[in-house]
Short mmCIF file of C-alpha atoms in Angstrom, two decimals:
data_model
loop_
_atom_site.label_atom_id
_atom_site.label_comp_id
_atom_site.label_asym_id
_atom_site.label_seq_id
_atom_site.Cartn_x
_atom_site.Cartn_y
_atom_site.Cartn_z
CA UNK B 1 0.00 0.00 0.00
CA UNK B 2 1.89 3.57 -1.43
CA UNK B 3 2.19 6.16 0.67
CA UNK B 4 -0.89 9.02 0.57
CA UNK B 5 -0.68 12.78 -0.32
CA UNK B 6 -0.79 14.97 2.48
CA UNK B 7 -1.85 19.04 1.96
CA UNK B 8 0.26 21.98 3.30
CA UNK B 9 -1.00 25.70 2.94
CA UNK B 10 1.31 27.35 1.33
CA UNK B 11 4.06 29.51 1.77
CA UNK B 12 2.89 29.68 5.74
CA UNK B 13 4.51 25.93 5.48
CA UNK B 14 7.54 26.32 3.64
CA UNK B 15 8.29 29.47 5.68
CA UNK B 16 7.72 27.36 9.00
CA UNK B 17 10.37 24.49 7.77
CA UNK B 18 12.62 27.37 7.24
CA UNK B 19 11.77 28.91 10.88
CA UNK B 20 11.98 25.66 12.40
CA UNK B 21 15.56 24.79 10.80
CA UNK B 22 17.03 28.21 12.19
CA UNK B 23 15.72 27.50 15.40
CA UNK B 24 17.73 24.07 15.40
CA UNK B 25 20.64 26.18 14.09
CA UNK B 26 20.76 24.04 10.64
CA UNK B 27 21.74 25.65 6.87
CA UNK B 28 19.89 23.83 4.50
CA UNK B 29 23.20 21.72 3.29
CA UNK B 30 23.20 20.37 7.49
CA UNK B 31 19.75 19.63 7.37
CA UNK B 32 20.22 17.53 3.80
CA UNK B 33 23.56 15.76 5.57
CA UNK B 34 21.39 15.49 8.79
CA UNK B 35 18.08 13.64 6.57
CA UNK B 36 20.80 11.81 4.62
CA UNK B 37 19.60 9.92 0.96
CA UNK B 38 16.20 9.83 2.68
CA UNK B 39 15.64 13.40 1.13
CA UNK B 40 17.03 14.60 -1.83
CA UNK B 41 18.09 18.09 -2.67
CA UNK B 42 15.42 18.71 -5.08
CA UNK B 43 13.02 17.90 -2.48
CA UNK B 44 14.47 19.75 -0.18
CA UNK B 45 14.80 22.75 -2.25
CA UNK B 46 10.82 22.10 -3.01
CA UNK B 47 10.06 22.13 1.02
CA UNK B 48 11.28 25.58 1.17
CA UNK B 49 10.32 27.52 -1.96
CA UNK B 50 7.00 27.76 -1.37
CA UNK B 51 5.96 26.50 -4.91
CA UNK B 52 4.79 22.98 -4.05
CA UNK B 53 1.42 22.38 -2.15
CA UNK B 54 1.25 18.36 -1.67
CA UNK B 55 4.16 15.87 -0.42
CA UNK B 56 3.91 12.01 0.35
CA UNK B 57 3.86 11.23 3.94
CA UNK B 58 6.47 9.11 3.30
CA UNK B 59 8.69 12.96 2.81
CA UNK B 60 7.00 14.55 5.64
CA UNK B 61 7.73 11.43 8.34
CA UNK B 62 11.37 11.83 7.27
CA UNK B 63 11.44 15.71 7.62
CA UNK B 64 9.80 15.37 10.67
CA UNK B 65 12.70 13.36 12.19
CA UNK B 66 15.08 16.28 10.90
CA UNK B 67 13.58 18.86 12.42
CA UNK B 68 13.53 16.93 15.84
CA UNK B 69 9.98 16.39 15.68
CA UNK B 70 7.25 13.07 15.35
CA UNK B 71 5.19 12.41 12.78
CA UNK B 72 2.20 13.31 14.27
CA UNK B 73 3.40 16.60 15.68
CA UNK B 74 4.05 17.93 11.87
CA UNK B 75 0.53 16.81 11.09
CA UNK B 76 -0.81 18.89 13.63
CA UNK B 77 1.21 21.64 12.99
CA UNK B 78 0.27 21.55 9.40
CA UNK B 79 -3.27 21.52 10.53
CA UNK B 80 -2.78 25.13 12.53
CA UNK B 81 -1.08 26.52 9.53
CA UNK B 82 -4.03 26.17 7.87
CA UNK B 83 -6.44 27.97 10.19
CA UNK B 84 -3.84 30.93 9.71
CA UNK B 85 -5.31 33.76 7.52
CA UNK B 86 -3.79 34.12 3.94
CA UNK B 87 -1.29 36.39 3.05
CA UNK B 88 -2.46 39.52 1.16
CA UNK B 89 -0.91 39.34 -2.47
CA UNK B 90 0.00 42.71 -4.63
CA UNK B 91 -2.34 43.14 -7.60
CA UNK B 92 -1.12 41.98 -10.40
CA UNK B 93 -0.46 44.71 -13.27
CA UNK B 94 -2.73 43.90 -16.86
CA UNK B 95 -0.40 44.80 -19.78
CA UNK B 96 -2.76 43.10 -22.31
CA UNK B 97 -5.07 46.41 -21.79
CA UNK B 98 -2.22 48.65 -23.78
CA UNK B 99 -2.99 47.28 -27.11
CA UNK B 100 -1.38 46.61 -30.19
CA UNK B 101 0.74 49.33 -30.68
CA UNK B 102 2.73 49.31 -27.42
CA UNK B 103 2.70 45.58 -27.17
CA UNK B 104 5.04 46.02 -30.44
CA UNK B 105 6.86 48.64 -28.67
CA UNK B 106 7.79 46.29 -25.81
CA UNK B 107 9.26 43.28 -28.40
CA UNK B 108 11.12 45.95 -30.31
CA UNK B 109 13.02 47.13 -27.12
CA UNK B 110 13.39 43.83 -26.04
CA UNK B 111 14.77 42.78 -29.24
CA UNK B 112 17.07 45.65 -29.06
CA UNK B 113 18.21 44.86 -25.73
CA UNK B 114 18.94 41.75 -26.49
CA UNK B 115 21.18 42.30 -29.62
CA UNK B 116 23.13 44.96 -27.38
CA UNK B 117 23.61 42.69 -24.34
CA UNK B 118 25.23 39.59 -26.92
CA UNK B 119 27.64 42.83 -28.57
CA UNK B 120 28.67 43.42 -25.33
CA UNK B 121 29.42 40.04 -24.01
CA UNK B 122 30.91 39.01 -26.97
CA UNK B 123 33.34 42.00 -26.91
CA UNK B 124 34.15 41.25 -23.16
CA UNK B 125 34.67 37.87 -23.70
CA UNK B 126 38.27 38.06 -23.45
CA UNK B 127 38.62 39.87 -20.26
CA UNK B 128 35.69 37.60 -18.90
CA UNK B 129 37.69 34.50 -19.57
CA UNK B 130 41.14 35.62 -17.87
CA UNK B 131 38.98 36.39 -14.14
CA UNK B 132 38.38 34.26 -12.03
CA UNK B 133 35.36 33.13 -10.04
CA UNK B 134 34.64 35.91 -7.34
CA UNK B 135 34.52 34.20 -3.57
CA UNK B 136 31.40 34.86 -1.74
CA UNK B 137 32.06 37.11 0.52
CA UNK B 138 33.07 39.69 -2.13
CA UNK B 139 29.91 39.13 -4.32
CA UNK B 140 27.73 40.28 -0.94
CA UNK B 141 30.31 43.15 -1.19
CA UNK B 142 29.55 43.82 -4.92
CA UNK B 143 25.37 43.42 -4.12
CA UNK B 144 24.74 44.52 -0.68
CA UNK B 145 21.62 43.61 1.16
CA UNK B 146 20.60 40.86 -1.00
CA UNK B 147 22.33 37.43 -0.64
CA UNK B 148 22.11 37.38 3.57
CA UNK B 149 19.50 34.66 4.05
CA UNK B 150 20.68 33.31 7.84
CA UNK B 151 23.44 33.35 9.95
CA UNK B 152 23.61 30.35 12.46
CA UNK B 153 26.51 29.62 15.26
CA UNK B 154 28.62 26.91 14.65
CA UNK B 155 27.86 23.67 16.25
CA UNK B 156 31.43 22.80 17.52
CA UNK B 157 32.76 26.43 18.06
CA UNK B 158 29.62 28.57 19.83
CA UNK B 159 32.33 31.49 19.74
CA UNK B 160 32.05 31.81 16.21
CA UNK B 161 28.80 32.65 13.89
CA UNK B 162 28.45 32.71 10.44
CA UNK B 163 26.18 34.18 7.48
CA UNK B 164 25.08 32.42 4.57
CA UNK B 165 23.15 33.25 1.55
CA UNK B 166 19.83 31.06 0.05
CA UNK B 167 21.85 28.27 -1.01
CA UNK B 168 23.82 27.55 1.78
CA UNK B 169 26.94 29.16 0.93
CA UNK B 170 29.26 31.39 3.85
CA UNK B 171 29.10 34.88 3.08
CA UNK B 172 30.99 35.76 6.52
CA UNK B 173 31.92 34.76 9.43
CA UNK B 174 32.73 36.37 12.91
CA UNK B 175 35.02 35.12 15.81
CA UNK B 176 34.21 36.84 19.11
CA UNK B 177 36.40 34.77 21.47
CA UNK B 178 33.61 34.32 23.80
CA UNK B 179 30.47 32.00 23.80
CA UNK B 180 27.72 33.32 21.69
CA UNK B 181 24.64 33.19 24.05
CA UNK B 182 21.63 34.29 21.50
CA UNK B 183 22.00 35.09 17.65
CA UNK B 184 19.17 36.92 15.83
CA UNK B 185 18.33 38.49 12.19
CA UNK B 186 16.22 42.03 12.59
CA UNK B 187 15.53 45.33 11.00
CA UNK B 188 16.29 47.01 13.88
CA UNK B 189 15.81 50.76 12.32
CA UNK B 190 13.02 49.70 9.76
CA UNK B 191 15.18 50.49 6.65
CA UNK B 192 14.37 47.17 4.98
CA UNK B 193 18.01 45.87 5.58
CA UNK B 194 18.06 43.29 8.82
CA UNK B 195 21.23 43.81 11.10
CA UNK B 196 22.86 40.48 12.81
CA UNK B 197 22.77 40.83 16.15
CA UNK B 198 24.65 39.15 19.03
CA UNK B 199 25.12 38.42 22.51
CA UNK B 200 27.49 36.69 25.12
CA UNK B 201 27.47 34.40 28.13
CA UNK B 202 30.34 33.42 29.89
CA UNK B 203 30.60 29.39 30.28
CA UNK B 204 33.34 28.10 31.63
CA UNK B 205 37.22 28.96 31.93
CA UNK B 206 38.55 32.73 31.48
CA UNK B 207 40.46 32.68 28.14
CA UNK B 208 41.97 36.01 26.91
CA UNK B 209 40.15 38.35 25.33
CA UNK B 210 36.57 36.76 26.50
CA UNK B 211 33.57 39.59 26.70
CA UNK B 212 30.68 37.81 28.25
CA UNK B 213 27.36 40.00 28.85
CA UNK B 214 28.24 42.09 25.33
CA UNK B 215 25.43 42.67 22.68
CA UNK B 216 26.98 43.84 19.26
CA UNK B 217 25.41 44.87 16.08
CA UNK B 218 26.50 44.40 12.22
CA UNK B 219 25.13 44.85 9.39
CA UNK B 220 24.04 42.66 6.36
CA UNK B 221 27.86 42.61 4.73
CA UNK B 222 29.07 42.08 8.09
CA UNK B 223 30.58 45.25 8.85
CA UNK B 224 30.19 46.10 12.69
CA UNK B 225 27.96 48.61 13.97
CA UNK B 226 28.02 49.04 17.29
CA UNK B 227 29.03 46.80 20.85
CA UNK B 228 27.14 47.32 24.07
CA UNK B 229 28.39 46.36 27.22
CA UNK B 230 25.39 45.41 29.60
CA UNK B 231 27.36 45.69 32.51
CA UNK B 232 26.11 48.46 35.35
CA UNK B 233 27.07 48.93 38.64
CA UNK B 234 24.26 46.92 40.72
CA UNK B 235 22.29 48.26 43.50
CA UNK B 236 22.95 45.48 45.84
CA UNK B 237 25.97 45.34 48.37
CA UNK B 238 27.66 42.31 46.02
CA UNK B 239 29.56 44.40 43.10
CA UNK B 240 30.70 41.88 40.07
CA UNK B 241 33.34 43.82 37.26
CA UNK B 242 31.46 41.78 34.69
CA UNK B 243 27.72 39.69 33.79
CA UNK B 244 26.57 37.72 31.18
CA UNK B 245 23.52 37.86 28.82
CA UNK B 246 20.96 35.15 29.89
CA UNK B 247 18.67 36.15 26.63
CA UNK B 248 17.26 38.81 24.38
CA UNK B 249 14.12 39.14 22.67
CA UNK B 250 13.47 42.01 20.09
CA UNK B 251 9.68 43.11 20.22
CA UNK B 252 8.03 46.55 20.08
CA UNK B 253 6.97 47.20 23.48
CA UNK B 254 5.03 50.33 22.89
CA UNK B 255 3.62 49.17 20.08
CA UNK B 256 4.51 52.47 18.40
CA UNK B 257 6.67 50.67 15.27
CA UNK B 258 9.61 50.76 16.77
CA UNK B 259 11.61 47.80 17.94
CA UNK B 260 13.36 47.27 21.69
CA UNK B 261 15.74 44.94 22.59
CA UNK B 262 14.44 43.32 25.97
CA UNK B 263 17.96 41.82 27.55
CA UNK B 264 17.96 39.35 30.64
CA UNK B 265 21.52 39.65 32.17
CA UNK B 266 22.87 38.17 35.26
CA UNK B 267 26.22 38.66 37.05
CA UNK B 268 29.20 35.68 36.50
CA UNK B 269 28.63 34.90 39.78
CA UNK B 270 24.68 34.66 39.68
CA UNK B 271 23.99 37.36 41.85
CA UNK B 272 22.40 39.72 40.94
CA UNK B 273 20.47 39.82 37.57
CA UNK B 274 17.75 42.41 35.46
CA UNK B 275 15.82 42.56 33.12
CA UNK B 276 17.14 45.54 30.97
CA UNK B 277 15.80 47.56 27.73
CA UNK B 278 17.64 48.67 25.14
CA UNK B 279 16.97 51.08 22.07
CA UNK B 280 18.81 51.25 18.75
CA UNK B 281 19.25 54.45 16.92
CA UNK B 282 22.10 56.33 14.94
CA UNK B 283 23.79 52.90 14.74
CA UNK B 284 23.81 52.71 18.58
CA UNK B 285 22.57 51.25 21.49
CA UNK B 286 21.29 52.87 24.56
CA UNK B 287 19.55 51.42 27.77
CA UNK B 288 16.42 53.12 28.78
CA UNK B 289 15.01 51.04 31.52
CA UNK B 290 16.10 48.11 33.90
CA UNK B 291 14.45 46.22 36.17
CA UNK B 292 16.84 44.19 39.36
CA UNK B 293 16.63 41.29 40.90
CA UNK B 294 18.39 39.73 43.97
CA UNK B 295 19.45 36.37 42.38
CA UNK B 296 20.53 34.94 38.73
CA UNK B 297 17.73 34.86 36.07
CA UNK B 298 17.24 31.73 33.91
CA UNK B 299 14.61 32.08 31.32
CA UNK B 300 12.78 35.29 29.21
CA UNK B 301 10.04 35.57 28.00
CA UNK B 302 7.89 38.27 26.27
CA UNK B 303 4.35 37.61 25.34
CA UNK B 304 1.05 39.49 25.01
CA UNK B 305 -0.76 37.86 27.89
CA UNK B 306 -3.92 40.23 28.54
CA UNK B 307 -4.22 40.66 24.92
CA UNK B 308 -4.21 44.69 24.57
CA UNK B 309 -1.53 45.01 22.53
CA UNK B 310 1.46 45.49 24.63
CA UNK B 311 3.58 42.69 25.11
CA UNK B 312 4.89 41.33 28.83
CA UNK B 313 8.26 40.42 30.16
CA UNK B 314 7.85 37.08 31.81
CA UNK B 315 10.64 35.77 33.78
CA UNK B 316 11.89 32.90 35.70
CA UNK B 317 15.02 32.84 38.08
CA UNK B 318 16.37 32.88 41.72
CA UNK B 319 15.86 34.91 44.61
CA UNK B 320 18.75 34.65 46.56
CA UNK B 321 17.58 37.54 49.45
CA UNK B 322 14.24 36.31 50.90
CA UNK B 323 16.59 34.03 52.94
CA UNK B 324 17.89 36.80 54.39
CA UNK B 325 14.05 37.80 55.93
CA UNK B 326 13.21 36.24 59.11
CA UNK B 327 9.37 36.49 58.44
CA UNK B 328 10.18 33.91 55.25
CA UNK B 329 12.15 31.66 57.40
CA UNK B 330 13.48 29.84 54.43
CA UNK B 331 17.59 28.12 54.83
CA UNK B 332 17.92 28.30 50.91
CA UNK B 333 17.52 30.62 47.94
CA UNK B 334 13.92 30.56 46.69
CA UNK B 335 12.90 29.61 42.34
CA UNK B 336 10.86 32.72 41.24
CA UNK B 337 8.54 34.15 38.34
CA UNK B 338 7.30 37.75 37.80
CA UNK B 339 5.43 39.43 35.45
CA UNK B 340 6.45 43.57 33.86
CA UNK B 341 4.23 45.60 31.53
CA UNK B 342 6.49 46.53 29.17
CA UNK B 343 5.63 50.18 29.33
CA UNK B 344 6.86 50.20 33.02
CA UNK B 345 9.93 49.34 33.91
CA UNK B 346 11.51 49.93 36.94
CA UNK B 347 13.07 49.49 40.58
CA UNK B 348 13.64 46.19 42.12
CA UNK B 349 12.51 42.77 43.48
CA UNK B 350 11.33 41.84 47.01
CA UNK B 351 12.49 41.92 49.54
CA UNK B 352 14.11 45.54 48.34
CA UNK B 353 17.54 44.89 50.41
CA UNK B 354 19.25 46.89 47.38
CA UNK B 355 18.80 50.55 47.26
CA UNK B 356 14.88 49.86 48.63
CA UNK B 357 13.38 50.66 45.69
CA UNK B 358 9.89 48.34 44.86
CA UNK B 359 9.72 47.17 41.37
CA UNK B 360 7.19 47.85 39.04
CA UNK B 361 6.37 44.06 38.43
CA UNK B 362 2.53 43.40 38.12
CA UNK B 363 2.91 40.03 40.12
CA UNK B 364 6.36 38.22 41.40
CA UNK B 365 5.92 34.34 42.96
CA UNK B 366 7.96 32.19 44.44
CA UNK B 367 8.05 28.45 45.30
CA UNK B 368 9.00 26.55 48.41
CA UNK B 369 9.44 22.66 49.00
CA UNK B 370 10.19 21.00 51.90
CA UNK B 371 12.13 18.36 50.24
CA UNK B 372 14.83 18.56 47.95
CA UNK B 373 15.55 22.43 46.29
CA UNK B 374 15.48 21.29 43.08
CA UNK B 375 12.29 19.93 42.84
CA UNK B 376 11.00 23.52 43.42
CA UNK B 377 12.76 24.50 40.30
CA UNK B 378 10.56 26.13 37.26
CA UNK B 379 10.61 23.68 34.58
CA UNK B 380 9.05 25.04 31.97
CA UNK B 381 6.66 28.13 30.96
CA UNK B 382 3.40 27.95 28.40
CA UNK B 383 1.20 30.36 27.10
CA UNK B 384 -2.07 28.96 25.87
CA UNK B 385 -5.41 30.99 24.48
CA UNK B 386 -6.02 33.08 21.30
CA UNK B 387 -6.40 37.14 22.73
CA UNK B 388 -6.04 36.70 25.92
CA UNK B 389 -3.50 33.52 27.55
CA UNK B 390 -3.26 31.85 30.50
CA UNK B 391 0.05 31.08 32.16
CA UNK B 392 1.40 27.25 32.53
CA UNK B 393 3.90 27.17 35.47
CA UNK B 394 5.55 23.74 35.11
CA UNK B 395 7.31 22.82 38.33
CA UNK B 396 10.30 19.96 38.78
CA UNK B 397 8.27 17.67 40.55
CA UNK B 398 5.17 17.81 37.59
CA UNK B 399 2.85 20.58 39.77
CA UNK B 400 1.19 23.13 36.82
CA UNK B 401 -0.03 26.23 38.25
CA UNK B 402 -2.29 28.17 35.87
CA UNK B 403 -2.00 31.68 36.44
CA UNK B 404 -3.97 34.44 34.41
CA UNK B 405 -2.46 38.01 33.42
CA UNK B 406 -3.04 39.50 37.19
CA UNK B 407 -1.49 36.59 39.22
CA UNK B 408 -4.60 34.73 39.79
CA UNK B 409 -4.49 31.03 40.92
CA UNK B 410 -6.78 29.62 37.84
CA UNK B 411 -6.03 26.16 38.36
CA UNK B 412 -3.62 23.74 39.73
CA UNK B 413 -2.71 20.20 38.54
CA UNK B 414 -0.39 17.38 39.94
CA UNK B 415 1.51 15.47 37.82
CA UNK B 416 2.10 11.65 37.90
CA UNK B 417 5.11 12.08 40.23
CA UNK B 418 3.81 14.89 41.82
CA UNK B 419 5.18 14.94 45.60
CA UNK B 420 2.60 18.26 46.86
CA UNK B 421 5.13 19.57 48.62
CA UNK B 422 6.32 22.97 46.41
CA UNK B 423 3.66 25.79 46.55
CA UNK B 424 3.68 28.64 44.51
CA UNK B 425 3.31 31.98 46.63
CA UNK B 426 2.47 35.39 46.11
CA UNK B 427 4.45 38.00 47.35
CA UNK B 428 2.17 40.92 48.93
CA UNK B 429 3.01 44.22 46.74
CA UNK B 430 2.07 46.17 49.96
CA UNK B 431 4.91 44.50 51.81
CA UNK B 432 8.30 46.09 52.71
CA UNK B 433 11.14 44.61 54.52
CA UNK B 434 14.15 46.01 55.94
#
């Protein structure tokens, strides 16, 4: 029994399989040696043009084990692209309107063209065949702003990034000595060219020349912009010369067109961390706001919860200073999430043992166990619903915690290994503690 035809709405498909291989860090010629004969390059070339509507399962099964995914998991995911609405198309321009005589206009100038273009090759044709083929990096030179297609960090080396055009081929590549944390494509300004941007995180060791917690710009032929160091001085008594960049996410907070970047950055030592802000203009960037917190930060997130149009900073971390409050009477540092309107950003975390200034979070939790501390650890975070979503707190031990835009409790569920012994808790905005 052959394998049957399966539907894909197109190019909201072929753009995901392109999404989806960036986000594994593939080029198309890794994904091809990754899917092996299984695929070939035609096909391959067919799941990401766009052109082709209909593929076997038999193709889609074995794509779906590229891209680190099951069967079933592409169908389904084919099934939402479809409920996505269609792309609006330009109107297409009716020359058969003009009539006769400029019809015969158009194939005389095209015949002239044509005659001129073979003189001219022909006459060249000498010089032509004493040059050599032009490496890649100077034909992105020679055509600016139209061969960068990706640029991924290399599997073995996460120091060092690279660009590449459509078909797979290295335009650049940078070395910045230091593990490359986050890597992202963006029109930062809105001039219709995307800038490469950057940023570090210190792992492990102190070779020469590392620059953890640095965010640096460049532009489509690779020529740097600017660097931004994301160190400040922190409000707390614990000074570090140096942090590193957890994550960035580039959104438009305002919602006024233009784009922030939205950096989570925590010292080398873990302690302490924010949530900073930063604008790009003139070539530069600048921080505007910042938002600390007593502990190391682990994941970002930025997501239109209430549905209004403004996007929220989720975040998950550590709060190593509520151990330092009798009333909490906690031995350990404490897992955390809080929630910040984008618009407002400011101050600090509780318990405010920096410079006593209270945040501007909406909500901030925090979990406690009896048993072991790593069971009170936030696993994961979802966001389910259309307008408006609801927030999936996954804990270590398998306890979900369902918590709406304003901190609400919506629901709670215990996993299969579930122990009941973390609790999520809210911490009282009216609250101060010296």
């Amino acid at each position: 029994m052959g394998f049957q035809s399966v539907k894909v709405p197109q190019p909201a498909f072929s753009q995901w399989v392109i999404k989806r291989r960036q986000e594994l860090n593939l080029c198309p010629a890794k994904l091809k040696e990754k899917l092996g004969a299984a695929i070939s390059e035609r096909t391959l070339k067919y799941l990401e043009d766009g052109k082709k509507d209909s593929y076997s399962e038999y193709t889609l099964s074995v794509l779906a084990a590229g891209l680190d995914l099951s069967f079933p998991e592409l169908l389904e995911k084919i099934e939402a692209l479809k409920t996505l609405p269609p792309e609006e198309k330009p109107p297409v321009e009716k020359t058969a309107a003009a009539g006769p005589a400029k019809s015969r206009a158009v194939v005389f100038a095209s015949v002239f063209i044509f005659i001129a273009s073979v003189s001219l090759l022909l006459s060249s044709n000498e010089i032509i065949g004493n040059l050599s083929r032009e490496p890649a990096a100077a034909q992105s030179r020679s055509n600016p702003g139209q061969q960068l297609q990706e640029a991924l960090i290399h599997k073995d080396y996460p120091q060092v990034f690279a660009a590449y055009d459509a078909k797979g081929n290295t335009l650049w590549q940078k070395n910045l000595r230091t593990t490359i944390r986050r890597l992202e494509l963006y029109d930062l300004d809105g001039d219709g060219d995307r800038e490469v941007i950057a940023a570090t995180w210190k792992a492990f060791g102190d070779e020469e020349g590392e620059r953890p917690g640095w965010i640096y710009v460049w532009n489509e032929q690779g020529e740097l912009l600017t660097e931004f160091n994301t160190w400040k001085p922190s409000i707390y008594p614990a000074r570090e010369p140096r942090v590193r960049v957890v994550d960035f996410r580039i959104t438009d907070l305002e919602n006024d067109g233009a784009a922030e970047i939205v950096v989570a950055v925590t010292g080398e030592q873990y302690y302490p961390s924010r949530v900073a802000v930063l604008q790009y203009e003139n070539a530069a960037l600048r921080e505007i706001k910042s938002y600390w917190n007593p502990g190391y930060l682990v994941k970002l997130f930025v997501e239109d919860v209430n549905g209004d149009g403004f996007p929220e900073i989720i975040c998950t971390g550590v709060n190593n200073d509520l151990k330092r409050v009798k009333e909490f009477q906690v031995d350990d540092n404490l897992f955390a999430i809080f929630l910040l309107d984008g618009r407002e950003i400011y101050g600090q975390a509780p318990p405010y043992l920096g410079q006593e200034q209270p945040g501007s979070e909406v909500w901030y939790y925090y979990v406690t166990t009896t048993a072991n501390f790593r069971l009170a650890e936030i696993a994961d975070v979802t966001f389910l619903g259309e307008k408006s979503k609801e927030i999936h707190v996954k804990l270590r031990d398998t306890c979900f915690f369902y918590l709406n835009y304003h901190g609400e409790i919506m629901d709670r569920f215990m996993g299969d290994h579930c122990t009941g012994e973390t609790e999520l808790h809210l911490m009282p905005k009216e609250k101060t503690w010296k």
